[in-house]
């Protein structure tokens, strides 16, 4: 009986450490889920449209002004200390600079394709890189976000692996990624109406 209780305790601890899928992301309008090479569910694409009646600025101009594709520095840091003494941050040589580049990749007719990076905060800073294809229609702008990847700015004592696909796990915050992408579309919309 003691072995069974011990086994159940270990099983409970192990299952509580694993992150569960964020079920709400599967019902989020415009989200397309795919599987990576390991079979894990990832955010593949995100589509959204915003109504527009009058354009005061061009779509490509607003994308160039409002989106950023600058270089991003990702790092890991070493900590020393214990539960009873303060942590001391010891700088590490584990830094990765992910080069940016031109934001606008292509302008063709009513379509603009751009590379960009944005971020959000959840205890620490996370960066999101993506490709945006924006299409101007008569009454709306359609935004297609693809190649969506995420990276922690600082990973503590763990090596920073850089940008990776966004899994649908709660611990990866796919809902905050979608919120950040919506804010990018909102910035472009505001520019178009100025």
Tab-separated table of C-alpha atoms in Angstrom:
chain	number	residue	atom	x	y	z
A	1	UNK	CA	0.000	0.000	0.000
A	2	UNK	CA	2.857	2.383	0.818
A	3	UNK	CA	4.373	1.709	-2.601
A	4	UNK	CA	1.066	2.510	-4.303
A	5	UNK	CA	0.708	5.788	-2.403
A	6	UNK	CA	4.320	6.698	-3.222
A	7	UNK	CA	3.775	5.842	-6.898
A	8	UNK	CA	0.606	7.956	-7.046
A	9	UNK	CA	2.394	10.871	-5.362
A	10	UNK	CA	5.228	10.766	-7.905
A	11	UNK	CA	2.754	10.464	-10.784
A	12	UNK	CA	0.781	13.458	-9.480
A	13	UNK	CA	3.939	15.572	-9.221
A	14	UNK	CA	5.093	14.636	-12.718
A	15	UNK	CA	1.724	15.306	-14.350
A	16	UNK	CA	1.343	18.639	-12.565
A	17	UNK	CA	4.664	19.802	-14.042
A	18	UNK	CA	3.598	19.193	-17.628
A	19	UNK	CA	1.812	21.996	-19.395
A	20	UNK	CA	-1.627	21.393	-20.815
A	21	UNK	CA	-2.979	22.595	-24.129
A	22	UNK	CA	-4.752	25.933	-24.087
A	23	UNK	CA	-8.140	24.801	-25.341
A	24	UNK	CA	-9.412	28.341	-25.980
A	25	UNK	CA	-6.780	28.890	-28.684
A	26	UNK	CA	-8.425	26.142	-30.761
A	27	UNK	CA	-11.689	28.130	-30.759
A	28	UNK	CA	-10.067	31.518	-31.487
A	29	UNK	CA	-11.372	32.877	-34.769
A	30	UNK	CA	-8.722	33.070	-37.481
A	31	UNK	CA	-6.210	30.744	-35.799
A	32	UNK	CA	-4.880	27.871	-37.911
A	33	UNK	CA	-3.218	25.029	-36.009
A	34	UNK	CA	-0.678	22.666	-37.571
A	35	UNK	CA	1.763	20.090	-36.233
A	36	UNK	CA	5.530	20.445	-36.112
A	37	UNK	CA	7.935	17.619	-36.979
A	38	UNK	CA	7.603	16.251	-33.415
A	39	UNK	CA	3.823	16.049	-33.693
A	40	UNK	CA	3.161	18.958	-31.301
A	41	UNK	CA	0.361	21.396	-32.160
A	42	UNK	CA	1.637	24.859	-33.126
A	43	UNK	CA	0.191	28.179	-34.274
A	44	UNK	CA	0.600	27.966	-38.025
A	45	UNK	CA	-1.222	31.097	-39.207
A	46	UNK	CA	-3.507	33.791	-37.918
A	47	UNK	CA	-6.015	35.673	-40.097
A	48	UNK	CA	-7.913	38.792	-39.168
A	49	UNK	CA	-9.691	41.545	-41.078
A	50	UNK	CA	-10.398	45.131	-40.105
A	51	UNK	CA	-13.075	47.290	-41.768
A	52	UNK	CA	-11.948	50.426	-43.513
A	53	UNK	CA	-13.970	53.097	-45.294
A	54	UNK	CA	-11.397	55.736	-46.231
A	55	UNK	CA	-7.638	55.375	-46.508
A	56	UNK	CA	-5.691	58.505	-45.669
A	57	UNK	CA	-2.283	56.795	-46.003
A	58	UNK	CA	-1.013	53.978	-48.171
A	59	UNK	CA	-0.903	50.459	-46.751
A	60	UNK	CA	2.797	49.953	-47.521
A	61	UNK	CA	3.707	53.314	-45.956
A	62	UNK	CA	1.838	52.469	-42.737
A	63	UNK	CA	3.416	49.020	-42.542
A	64	UNK	CA	6.881	50.527	-43.018
A	65	UNK	CA	6.197	53.165	-40.337
A	66	UNK	CA	4.447	51.009	-37.733
A	67	UNK	CA	6.186	47.620	-37.900
A	68	UNK	CA	9.741	46.905	-36.779
A	69	UNK	CA	12.142	44.270	-38.057
A	70	UNK	CA	15.193	45.381	-36.096
A	71	UNK	CA	17.751	42.981	-34.602
A	72	UNK	CA	16.826	41.215	-31.373
A	73	UNK	CA	19.272	40.199	-28.641
A	74	UNK	CA	18.380	37.013	-26.779
A	75	UNK	CA	20.388	35.936	-23.752
A	76	UNK	CA	20.690	33.472	-20.935
A	77	UNK	CA	22.180	34.417	-17.596
A	78	UNK	CA	23.781	32.541	-14.747
A	79	UNK	CA	22.478	33.031	-11.234
A	80	UNK	CA	24.197	32.228	-7.985
A	81	UNK	CA	22.592	32.115	-4.598
A	82	UNK	CA	20.046	29.974	-2.806
A	83	UNK	CA	16.502	30.077	-1.525
A	84	UNK	CA	17.683	31.933	1.588
A	85	UNK	CA	20.145	34.427	0.062
A	86	UNK	CA	19.635	36.879	-2.765
A	87	UNK	CA	20.383	35.947	-6.329
A	88	UNK	CA	23.369	37.472	-8.027
A	89	UNK	CA	23.188	37.912	-11.765
A	90	UNK	CA	26.430	36.801	-13.374
A	91	UNK	CA	26.622	37.903	-17.026
A	92	UNK	CA	26.926	35.045	-19.446
A	93	UNK	CA	28.450	34.657	-22.870
A	94	UNK	CA	25.252	32.928	-24.021
A	95	UNK	CA	23.850	35.788	-26.117
A	96	UNK	CA	22.287	35.423	-29.559
A	97	UNK	CA	21.669	38.385	-31.841
A	98	UNK	CA	18.953	37.621	-34.357
A	99	UNK	CA	19.496	39.978	-37.248
A	100	UNK	CA	16.628	42.025	-38.515
A	101	UNK	CA	16.439	43.429	-41.991
A	102	UNK	CA	14.093	45.277	-44.265
A	103	UNK	CA	10.511	45.297	-43.077
A	104	UNK	CA	8.845	45.428	-46.499
A	105	UNK	CA	9.587	42.359	-48.636
A	106	UNK	CA	7.145	42.894	-51.491
A	107	UNK	CA	4.531	45.371	-52.680
A	108	UNK	CA	2.361	44.099	-55.517
A	109	UNK	CA	-1.002	45.635	-56.342
A	110	UNK	CA	-3.145	45.584	-53.203
A	111	UNK	CA	-0.783	43.196	-51.380
A	112	UNK	CA	2.094	44.039	-49.041
A	113	UNK	CA	4.363	41.353	-47.567
A	114	UNK	CA	6.531	42.258	-44.586
A	115	UNK	CA	8.800	40.691	-41.963
A	116	UNK	CA	8.488	42.045	-38.444
A	117	UNK	CA	9.155	41.448	-34.765
A	118	UNK	CA	7.040	42.517	-31.813
A	119	UNK	CA	7.015	41.650	-28.130
A	120	UNK	CA	4.871	41.166	-25.052
A	121	UNK	CA	5.522	40.883	-21.323
A	122	UNK	CA	4.575	37.929	-19.142
A	123	UNK	CA	6.901	38.059	-16.121
A	124	UNK	CA	9.722	38.513	-18.672
A	125	UNK	CA	9.875	39.793	-22.228
A	126	UNK	CA	9.014	37.543	-25.170
A	127	UNK	CA	9.677	38.380	-28.822
A	128	UNK	CA	7.460	37.264	-31.692
A	129	UNK	CA	8.692	37.165	-35.273
A	130	UNK	CA	6.281	36.757	-38.174
A	131	UNK	CA	5.594	37.351	-41.845
A	132	UNK	CA	2.617	39.595	-42.561
A	133	UNK	CA	0.692	39.562	-45.818
A	134	UNK	CA	-1.711	42.504	-45.809
A	135	UNK	CA	-4.298	42.810	-48.573
A	136	UNK	CA	-6.398	45.896	-49.193
A	137	UNK	CA	-9.981	45.210	-50.291
A	138	UNK	CA	-12.719	47.711	-50.978
A	139	UNK	CA	-14.157	47.653	-47.440
A	140	UNK	CA	-11.455	46.058	-45.306
A	141	UNK	CA	-7.818	45.153	-44.838
A	142	UNK	CA	-7.073	41.446	-44.492
A	143	UNK	CA	-4.054	40.543	-42.334
A	144	UNK	CA	-2.458	37.093	-42.635
A	145	UNK	CA	0.272	36.377	-40.074
A	146	UNK	CA	2.403	33.343	-40.920
A	147	UNK	CA	5.737	31.817	-39.888
A	148	UNK	CA	4.887	32.851	-36.315
A	149	UNK	CA	7.761	32.164	-33.927
A	150	UNK	CA	8.516	33.142	-30.339
A	151	UNK	CA	11.616	33.564	-28.177
A	152	UNK	CA	12.312	34.516	-24.559
A	153	UNK	CA	14.536	37.569	-24.194
A	154	UNK	CA	16.211	36.035	-21.127
A	155	UNK	CA	16.068	32.352	-20.250
A	156	UNK	CA	17.905	32.418	-16.930
A	157	UNK	CA	20.412	29.612	-16.559
A	158	UNK	CA	18.929	27.641	-19.482
A	159	UNK	CA	20.569	28.085	-22.907
A	160	UNK	CA	18.503	30.399	-25.117
A	161	UNK	CA	17.589	28.456	-28.267
A	162	UNK	CA	16.229	31.489	-30.091
A	163	UNK	CA	12.981	31.656	-32.063
A	164	UNK	CA	10.826	28.541	-32.100
A	165	UNK	CA	7.323	27.646	-33.246
A	166	UNK	CA	4.571	28.692	-30.840
A	167	UNK	CA	3.053	25.563	-29.312
A	168	UNK	CA	-0.548	25.535	-28.123
A	169	UNK	CA	0.473	24.837	-24.523
A	170	UNK	CA	-0.727	27.144	-21.747
A	171	UNK	CA	2.849	27.672	-20.549
A	172	UNK	CA	3.807	29.127	-23.948
A	173	UNK	CA	0.979	31.748	-23.880
A	174	UNK	CA	-0.380	31.391	-27.448
A	175	UNK	CA	-3.251	33.714	-26.477
A	176	UNK	CA	-0.764	36.503	-25.691
A	177	UNK	CA	0.918	35.919	-29.049
A	178	UNK	CA	-2.440	36.429	-30.796
A	179	UNK	CA	-3.067	39.565	-28.688
A	180	UNK	CA	0.319	40.963	-29.751
A	181	UNK	CA	-0.435	40.262	-33.430
A	182	UNK	CA	-3.802	42.009	-33.094
A	183	UNK	CA	-2.004	45.059	-31.670
A	184	UNK	CA	0.246	45.091	-34.748
A	185	UNK	CA	-2.826	45.145	-37.014
A	186	UNK	CA	-4.383	47.870	-34.845
A	187	UNK	CA	-1.282	50.077	-35.251
A	188	UNK	CA	-1.492	49.785	-39.032
A	189	UNK	CA	-5.235	50.552	-38.976
A	190	UNK	CA	-4.688	53.668	-36.874
A	191	UNK	CA	-2.029	54.855	-39.314
A	192	UNK	CA	-4.336	54.284	-42.293
A	193	UNK	CA	-7.015	56.477	-40.737
A	194	UNK	CA	-4.710	59.388	-39.829
